[in-house]
Tab-separated table of C-alpha atoms in Angstrom:
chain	number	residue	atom	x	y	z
A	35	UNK	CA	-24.492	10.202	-12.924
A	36	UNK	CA	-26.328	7.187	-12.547
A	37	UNK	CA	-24.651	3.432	-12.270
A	38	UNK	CA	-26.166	1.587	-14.986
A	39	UNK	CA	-24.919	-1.937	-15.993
A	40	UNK	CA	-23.898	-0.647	-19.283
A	41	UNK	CA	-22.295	1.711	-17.659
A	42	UNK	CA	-20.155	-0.314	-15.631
A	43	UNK	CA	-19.805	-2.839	-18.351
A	44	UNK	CA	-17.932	0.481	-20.766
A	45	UNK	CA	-15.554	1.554	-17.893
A	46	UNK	CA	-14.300	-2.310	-16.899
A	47	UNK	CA	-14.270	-3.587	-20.090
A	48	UNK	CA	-16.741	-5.838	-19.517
A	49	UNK	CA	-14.946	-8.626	-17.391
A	50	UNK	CA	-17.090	-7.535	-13.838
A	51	UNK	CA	-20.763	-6.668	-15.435
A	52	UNK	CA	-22.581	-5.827	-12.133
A	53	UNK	CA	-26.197	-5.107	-12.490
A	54	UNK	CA	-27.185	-2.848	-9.969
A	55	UNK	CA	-31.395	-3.898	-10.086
A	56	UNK	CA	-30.218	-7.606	-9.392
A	57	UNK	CA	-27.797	-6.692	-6.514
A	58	UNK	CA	-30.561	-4.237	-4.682
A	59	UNK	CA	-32.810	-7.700	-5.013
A	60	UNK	CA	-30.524	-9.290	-2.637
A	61	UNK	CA	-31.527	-10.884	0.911
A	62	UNK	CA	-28.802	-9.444	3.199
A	63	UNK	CA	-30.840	-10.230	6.185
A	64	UNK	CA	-28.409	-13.693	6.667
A	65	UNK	CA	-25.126	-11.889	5.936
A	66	UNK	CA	-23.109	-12.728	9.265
A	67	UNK	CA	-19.783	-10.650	9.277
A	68	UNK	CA	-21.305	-7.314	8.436
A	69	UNK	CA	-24.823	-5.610	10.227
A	70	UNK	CA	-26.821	-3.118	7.766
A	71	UNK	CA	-25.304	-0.075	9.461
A	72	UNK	CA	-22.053	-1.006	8.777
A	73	UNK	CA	-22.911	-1.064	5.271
A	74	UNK	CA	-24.447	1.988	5.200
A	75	UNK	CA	-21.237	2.940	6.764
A	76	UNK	CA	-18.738	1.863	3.425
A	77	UNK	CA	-21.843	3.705	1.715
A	78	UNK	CA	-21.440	6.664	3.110
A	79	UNK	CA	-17.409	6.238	2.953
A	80	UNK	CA	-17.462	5.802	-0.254
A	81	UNK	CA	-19.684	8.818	-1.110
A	82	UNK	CA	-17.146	10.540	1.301
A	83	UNK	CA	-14.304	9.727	-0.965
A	84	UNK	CA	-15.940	10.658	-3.642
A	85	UNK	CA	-15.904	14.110	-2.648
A	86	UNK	CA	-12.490	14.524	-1.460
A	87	UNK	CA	-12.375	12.905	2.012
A	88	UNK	CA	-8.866	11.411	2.319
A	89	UNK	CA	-9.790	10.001	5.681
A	90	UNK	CA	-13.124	8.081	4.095
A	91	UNK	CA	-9.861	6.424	1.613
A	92	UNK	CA	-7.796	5.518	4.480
A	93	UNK	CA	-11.073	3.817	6.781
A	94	UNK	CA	-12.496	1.851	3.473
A	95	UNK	CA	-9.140	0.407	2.585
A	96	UNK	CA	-8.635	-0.342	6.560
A	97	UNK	CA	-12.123	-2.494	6.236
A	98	UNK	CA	-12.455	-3.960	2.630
A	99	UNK	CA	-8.929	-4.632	1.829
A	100	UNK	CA	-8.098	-7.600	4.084
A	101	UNK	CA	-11.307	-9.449	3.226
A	102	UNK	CA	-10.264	-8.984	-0.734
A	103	UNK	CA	-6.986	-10.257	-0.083
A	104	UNK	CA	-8.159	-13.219	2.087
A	105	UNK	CA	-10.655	-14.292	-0.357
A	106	UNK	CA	-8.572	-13.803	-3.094
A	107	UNK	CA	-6.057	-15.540	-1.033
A	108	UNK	CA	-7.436	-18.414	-0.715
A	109	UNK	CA	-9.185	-19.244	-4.050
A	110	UNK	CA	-5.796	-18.433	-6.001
A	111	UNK	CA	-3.455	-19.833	-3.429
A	112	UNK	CA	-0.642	-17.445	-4.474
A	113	UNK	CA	0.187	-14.036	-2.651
A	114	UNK	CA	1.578	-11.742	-5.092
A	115	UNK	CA	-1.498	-12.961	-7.211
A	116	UNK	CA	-3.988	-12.152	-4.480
A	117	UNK	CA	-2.526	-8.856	-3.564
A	118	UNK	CA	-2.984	-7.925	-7.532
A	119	UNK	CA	-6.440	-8.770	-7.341
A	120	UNK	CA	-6.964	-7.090	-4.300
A	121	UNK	CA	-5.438	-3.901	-5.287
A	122	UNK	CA	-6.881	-4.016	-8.850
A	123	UNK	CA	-10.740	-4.296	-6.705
A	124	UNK	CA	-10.235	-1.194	-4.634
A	125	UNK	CA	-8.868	0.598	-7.789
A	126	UNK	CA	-11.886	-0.315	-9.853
A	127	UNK	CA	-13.907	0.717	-6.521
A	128	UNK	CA	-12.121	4.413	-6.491
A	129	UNK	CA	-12.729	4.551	-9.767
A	130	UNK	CA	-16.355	3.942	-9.370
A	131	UNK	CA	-16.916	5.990	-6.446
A	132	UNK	CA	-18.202	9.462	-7.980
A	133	UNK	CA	-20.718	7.373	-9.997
A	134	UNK	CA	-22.263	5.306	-7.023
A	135	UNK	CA	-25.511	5.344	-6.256
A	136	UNK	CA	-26.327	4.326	-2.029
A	137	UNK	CA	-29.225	1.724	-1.817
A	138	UNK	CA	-28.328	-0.107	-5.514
A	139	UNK	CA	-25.766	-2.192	-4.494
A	140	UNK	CA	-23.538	-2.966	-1.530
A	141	UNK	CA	-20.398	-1.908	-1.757
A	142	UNK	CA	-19.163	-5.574	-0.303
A	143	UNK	CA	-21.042	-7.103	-2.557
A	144	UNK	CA	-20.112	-5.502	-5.801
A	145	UNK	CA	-16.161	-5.729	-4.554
A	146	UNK	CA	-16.535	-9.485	-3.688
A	147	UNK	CA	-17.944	-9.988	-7.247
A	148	UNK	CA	-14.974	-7.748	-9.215
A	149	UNK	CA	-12.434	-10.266	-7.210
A	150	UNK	CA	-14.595	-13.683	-8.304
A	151	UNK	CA	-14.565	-12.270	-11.394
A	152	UNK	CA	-10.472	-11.970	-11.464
A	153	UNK	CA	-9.692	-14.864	-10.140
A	154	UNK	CA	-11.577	-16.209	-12.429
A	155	UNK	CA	-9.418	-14.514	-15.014
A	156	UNK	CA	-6.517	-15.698	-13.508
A	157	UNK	CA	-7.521	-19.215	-13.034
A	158	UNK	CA	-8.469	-19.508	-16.472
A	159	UNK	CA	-4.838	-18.219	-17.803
A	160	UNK	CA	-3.501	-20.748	-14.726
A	161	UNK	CA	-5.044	-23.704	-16.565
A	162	UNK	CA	-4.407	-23.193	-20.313
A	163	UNK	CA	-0.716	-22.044	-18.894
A	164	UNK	CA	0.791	-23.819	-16.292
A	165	UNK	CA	-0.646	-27.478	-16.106
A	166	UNK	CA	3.034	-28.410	-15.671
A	167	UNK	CA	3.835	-25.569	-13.137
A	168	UNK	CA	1.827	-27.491	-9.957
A	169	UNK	CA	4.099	-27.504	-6.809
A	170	UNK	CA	3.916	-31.334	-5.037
A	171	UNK	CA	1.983	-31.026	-1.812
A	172	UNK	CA	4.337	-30.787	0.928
A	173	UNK	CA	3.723	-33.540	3.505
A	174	UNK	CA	1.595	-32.844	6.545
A	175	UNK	CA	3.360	-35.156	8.731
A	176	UNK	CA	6.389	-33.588	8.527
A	177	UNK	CA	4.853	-30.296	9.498
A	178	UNK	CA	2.886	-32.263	12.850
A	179	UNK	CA	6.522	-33.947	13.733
A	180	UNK	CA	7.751	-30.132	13.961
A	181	UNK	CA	4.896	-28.923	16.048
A	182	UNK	CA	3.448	-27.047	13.465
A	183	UNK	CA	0.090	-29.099	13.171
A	184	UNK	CA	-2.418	-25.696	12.602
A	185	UNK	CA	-0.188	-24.654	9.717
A	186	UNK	CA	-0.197	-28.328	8.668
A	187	UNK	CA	-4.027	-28.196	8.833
A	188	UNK	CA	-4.198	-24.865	6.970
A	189	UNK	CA	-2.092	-26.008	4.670
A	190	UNK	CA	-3.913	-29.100	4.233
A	191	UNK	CA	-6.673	-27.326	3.975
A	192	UNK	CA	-5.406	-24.913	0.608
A	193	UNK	CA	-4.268	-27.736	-1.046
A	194	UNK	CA	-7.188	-29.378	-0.852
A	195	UNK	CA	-8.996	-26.011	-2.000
A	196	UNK	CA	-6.549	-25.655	-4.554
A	197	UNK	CA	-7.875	-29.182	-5.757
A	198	UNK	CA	-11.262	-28.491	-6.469
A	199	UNK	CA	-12.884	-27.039	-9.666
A	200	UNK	CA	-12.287	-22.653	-9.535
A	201	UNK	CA	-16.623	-22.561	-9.209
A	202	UNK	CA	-16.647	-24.769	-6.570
A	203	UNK	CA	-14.042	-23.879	-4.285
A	204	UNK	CA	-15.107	-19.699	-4.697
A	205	UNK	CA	-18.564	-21.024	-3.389
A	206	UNK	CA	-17.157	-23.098	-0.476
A	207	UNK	CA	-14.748	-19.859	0.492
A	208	UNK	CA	-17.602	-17.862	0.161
A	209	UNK	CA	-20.108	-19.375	2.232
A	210	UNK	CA	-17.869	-21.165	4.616
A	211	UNK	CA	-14.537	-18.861	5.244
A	212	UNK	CA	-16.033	-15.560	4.218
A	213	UNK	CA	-19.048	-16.245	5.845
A	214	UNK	CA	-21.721	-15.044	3.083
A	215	UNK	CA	-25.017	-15.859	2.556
A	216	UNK	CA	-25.935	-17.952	-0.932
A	217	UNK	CA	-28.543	-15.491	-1.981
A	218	UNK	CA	-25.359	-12.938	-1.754
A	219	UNK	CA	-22.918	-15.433	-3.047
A	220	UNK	CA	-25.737	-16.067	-6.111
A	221	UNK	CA	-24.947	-12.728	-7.162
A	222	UNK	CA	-21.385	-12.661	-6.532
A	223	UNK	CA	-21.171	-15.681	-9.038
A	224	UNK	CA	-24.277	-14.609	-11.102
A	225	UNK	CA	-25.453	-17.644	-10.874
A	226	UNK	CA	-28.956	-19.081	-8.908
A	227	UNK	CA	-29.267	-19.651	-5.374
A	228	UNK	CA	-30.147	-23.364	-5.981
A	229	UNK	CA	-26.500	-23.655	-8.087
A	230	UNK	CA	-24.289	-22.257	-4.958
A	231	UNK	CA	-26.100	-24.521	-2.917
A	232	UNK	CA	-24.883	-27.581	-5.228
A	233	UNK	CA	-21.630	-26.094	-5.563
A	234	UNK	CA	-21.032	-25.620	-1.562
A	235	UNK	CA	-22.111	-29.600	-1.716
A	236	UNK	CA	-20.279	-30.950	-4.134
A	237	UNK	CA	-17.203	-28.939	-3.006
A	238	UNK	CA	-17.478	-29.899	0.607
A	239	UNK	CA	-18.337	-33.486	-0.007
A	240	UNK	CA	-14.454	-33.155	-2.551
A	241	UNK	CA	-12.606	-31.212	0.592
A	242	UNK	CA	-14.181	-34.165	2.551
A	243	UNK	CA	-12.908	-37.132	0.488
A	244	UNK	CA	-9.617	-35.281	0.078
A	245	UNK	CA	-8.842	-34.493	3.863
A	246	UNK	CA	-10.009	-37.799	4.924
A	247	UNK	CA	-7.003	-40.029	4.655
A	248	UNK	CA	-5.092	-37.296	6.317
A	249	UNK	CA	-6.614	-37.333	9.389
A	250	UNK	CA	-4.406	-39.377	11.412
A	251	UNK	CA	-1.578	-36.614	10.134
A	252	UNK	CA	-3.519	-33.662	11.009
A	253	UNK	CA	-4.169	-35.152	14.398
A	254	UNK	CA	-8.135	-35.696	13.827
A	255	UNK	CA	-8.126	-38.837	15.567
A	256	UNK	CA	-7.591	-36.791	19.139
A	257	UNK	CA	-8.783	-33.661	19.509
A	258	UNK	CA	-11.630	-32.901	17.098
B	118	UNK	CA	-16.494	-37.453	11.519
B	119	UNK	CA	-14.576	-36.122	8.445
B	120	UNK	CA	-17.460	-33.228	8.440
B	121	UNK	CA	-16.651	-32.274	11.818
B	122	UNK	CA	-13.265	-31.943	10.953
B	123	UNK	CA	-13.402	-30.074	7.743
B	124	UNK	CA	-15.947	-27.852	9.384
B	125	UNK	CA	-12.762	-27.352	12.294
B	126	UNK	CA	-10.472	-26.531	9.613
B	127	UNK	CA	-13.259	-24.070	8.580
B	128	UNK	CA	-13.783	-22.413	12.072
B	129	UNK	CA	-9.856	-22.310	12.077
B	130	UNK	CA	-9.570	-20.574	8.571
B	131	UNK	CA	-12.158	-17.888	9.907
B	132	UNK	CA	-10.219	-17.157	13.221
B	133	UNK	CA	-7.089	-16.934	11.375
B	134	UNK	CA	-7.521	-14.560	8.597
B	135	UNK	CA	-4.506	-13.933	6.167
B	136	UNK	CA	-2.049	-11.020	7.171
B	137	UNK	CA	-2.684	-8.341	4.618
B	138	UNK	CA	1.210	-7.507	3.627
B	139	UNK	CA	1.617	-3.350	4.572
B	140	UNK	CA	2.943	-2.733	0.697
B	141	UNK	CA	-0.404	-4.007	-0.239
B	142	UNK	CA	-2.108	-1.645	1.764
B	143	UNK	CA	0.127	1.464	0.861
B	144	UNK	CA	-0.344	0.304	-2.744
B	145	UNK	CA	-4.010	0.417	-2.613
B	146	UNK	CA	-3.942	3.795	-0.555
B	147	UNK	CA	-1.788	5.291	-3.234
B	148	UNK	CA	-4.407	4.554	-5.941
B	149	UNK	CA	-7.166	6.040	-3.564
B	150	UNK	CA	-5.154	9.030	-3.138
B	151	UNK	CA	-4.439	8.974	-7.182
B	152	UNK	CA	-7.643	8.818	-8.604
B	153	UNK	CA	-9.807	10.652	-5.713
B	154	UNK	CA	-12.067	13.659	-7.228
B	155	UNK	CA	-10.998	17.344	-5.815
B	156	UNK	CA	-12.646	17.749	-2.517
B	157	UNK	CA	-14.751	21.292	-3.482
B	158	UNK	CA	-12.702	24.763	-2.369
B	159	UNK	CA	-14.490	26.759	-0.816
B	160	UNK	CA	-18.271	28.722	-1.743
B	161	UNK	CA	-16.766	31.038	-4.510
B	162	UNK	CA	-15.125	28.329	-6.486
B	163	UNK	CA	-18.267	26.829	-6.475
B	164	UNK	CA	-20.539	29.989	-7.677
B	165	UNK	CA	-17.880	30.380	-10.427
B	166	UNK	CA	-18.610	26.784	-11.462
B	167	UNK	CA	-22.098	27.326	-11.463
B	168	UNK	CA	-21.119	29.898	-14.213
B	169	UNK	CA	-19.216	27.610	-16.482
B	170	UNK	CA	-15.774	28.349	-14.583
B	171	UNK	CA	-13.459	31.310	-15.990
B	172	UNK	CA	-14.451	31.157	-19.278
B	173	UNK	CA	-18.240	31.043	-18.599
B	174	UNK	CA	-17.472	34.241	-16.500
B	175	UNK	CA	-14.908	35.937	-19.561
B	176	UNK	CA	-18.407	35.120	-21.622
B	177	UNK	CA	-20.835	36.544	-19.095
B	178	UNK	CA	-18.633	39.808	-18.826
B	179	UNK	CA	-17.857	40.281	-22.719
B	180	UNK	CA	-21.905	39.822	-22.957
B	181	UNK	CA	-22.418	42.751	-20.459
B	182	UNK	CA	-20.272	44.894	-22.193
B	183	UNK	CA	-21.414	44.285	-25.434
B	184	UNK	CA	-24.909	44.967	-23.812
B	185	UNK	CA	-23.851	48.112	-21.990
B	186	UNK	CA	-22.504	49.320	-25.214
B	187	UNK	CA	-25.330	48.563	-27.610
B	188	UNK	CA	-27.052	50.063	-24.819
B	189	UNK	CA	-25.103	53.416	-25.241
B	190	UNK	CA	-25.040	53.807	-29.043
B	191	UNK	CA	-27.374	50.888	-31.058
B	192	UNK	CA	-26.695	50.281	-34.411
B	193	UNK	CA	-28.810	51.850	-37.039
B	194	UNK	CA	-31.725	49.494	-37.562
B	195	UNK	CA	-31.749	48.431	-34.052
B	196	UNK	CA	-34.792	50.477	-31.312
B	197	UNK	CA	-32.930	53.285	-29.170
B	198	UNK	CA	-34.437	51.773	-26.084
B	199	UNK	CA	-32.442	54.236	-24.041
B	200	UNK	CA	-33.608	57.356	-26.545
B	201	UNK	CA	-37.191	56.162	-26.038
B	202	UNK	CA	-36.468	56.139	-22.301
B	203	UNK	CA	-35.323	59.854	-22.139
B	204	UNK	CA	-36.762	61.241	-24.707
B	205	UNK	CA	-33.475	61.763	-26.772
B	206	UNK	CA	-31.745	60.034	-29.881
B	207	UNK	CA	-28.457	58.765	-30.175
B	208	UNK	CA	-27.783	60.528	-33.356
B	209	UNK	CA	-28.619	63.443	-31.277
B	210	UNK	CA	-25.684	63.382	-28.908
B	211	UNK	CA	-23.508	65.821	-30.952
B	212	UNK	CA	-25.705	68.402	-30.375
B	213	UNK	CA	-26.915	67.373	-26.830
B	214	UNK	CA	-23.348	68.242	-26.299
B	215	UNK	CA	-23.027	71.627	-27.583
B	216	UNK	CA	-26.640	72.058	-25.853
B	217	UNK	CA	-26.102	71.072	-22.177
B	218	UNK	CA	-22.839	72.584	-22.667
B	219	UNK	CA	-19.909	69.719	-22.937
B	220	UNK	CA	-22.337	67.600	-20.598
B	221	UNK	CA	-21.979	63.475	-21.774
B	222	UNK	CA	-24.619	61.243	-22.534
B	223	UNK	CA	-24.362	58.067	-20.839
B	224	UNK	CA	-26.423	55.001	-21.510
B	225	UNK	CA	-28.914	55.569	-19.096
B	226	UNK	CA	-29.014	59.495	-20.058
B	227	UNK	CA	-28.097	60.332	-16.268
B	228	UNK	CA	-25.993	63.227	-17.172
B	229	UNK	CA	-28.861	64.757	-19.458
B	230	UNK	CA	-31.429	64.339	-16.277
B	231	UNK	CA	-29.269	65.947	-14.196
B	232	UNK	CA	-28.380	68.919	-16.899
């Protein structure tokens, strides 16, 4: 059976269209956290699964899961939400799996695209639902006066993810927590190159002005 | 300045990845285990699925029979392929019978051959 984007499009109702021709156009060549044999590793997993192997299962959720959750993680800011998304990713990938054809797609890429998609979903439903449902920031000092200035950082760090247009902070999580290359995050966010590069801008140049009058309270002024 | 810090807080994010919670992972290796296809059993299993699984095979063996026994005594209408063979007619068996003395005509006419 061959992947086609109709295909896909029937069996996931239409909400994580992946078109395999525009994927296999991809430049992986600047993809930091995974090497091409690695990928042709969750390739070959996959097809592995796909024909039974329960250890192939147990090694692709060891791998792909935590980087699902982690992205999804930190785009949605809410666990139970991320672990949803995460789960529902790997489901649509088992699903997938006897239909997969090695050398279209990569299997990281196609995942990390059915999660953008989601969270889009989800951040969508956030906004037209719970505008009044916005927890107050907690205040970083009072984490730094406890000793607890890396979670204050991380934490200052969400919030001010949390603050920045859904487009805009999945591009800056992306390219500068996940580690991806914008050709790869282009796809991911079927948009163009050019676009994730304004994106990444825009939302860095937002983290910036929103982190910047906490640096005294995330301890900025001493060590970094 | 404020670059080099958000670009700490970056570096910081990456070495600190989010713990994935175990239920998570149990819940996603319960779907794999759900919806994975059959791993194949065995050579056999997969001839007979070559063959359309049980029912192909019911087919292919009603078809041989049928074949064996059209084979044995055609229809009128139809060529005695097997008369033509040997040299004898189906109609003929009666008194192939009585003539090779209670031998029986088979489809292939062995009996007669060796009579």
């Amino acid at each position: 059976m061959v992947i086609s984007a109709t295909r896909i499009d029937t069996l996931f109702g239409g909400a994580c269209l992946v078109p395999p021709s525009r994927l296999a156009k991809m430049d992986m060549s600047t993809r930091p956290p995974l090497s091409p044999a690695e990928e042709d590793d969750e390739a070959a997993l996959l097809a592995r699964y796909a024909q039974g192997d329960a250890v192939a299962a147990r090694r692709l959720t060891t791998a792909l899961t935590p980087r699902l959750f982690g992205h999804a993680l930190r785009v949605l800011g809410d666990h139970a939400e991320a672990e949803d998304v995460a789960q529902e990713a790997m489901l649509r990938l088992w699903r997938i799996a006897p239909a997969w054809r090695r050398g279209e797609a990569k299997v990281t890429t196609w995942l990390y695209r059915v999660v953008a998609n989601l969270c889009t979903d989800r951040l969508r439903m956030r906004r037209s639902t719970r505008l009044d449902d916005i927890d107050e920031p907690a205040d970083p000092a009072a984490h730094v006066e406890q000793g607890l200035q890396d979670a204050a950082r991380a934490d200052a760090l969400q919030r001010a993810l949390d603050a920045l247009p859904h487009r805009q902070r999945q591009a800056v999580v992306l390219r500068h927590i996940d580690g991806l290359a914008n050709p790869e995050i282009a796809v991911i966010l079927d948009t163009g190159v050019e676009a994730v590069e304004s994106l990444t801008a825009r939302g860095k140049r937002a983290l910036t002005q929103a982190l910047i009058g906490q640096r005294d309270a995330l301890g900025y002024d001493h060590d970094g | 300045m404020a670059d080099v810090a958000l670009e700490a807080m970056f570096q910081e994010a990456r070495r600190t990845p989010a713990e994935v919670p175990a239920r998570l992972m149990a819940r996603v290796l319960a779907d794999a285990e759900a919806v994975q296809p059959m791993a194949p059993r065995g050579e056999w299993r997969r001839w007979l699925g070559g063959l359309g699984g049980l029912q192909g095979l019911g087919g292919l063996i009603t078809a041989c029979c049928m074949g064996f026994w059209l084979g044995v005594a055609p229809p009128q209408g139809l060529p005695d392929l097997a008369g033509a063979m040997f040299g004898v007619q189906a109609d003929q068996v009666d008194a192939l019978d009585e003539d090779f003395d209670g031998g029986v005509l088979t489809a292939f006419g062995w009996d007669i051959e060796e009579g």
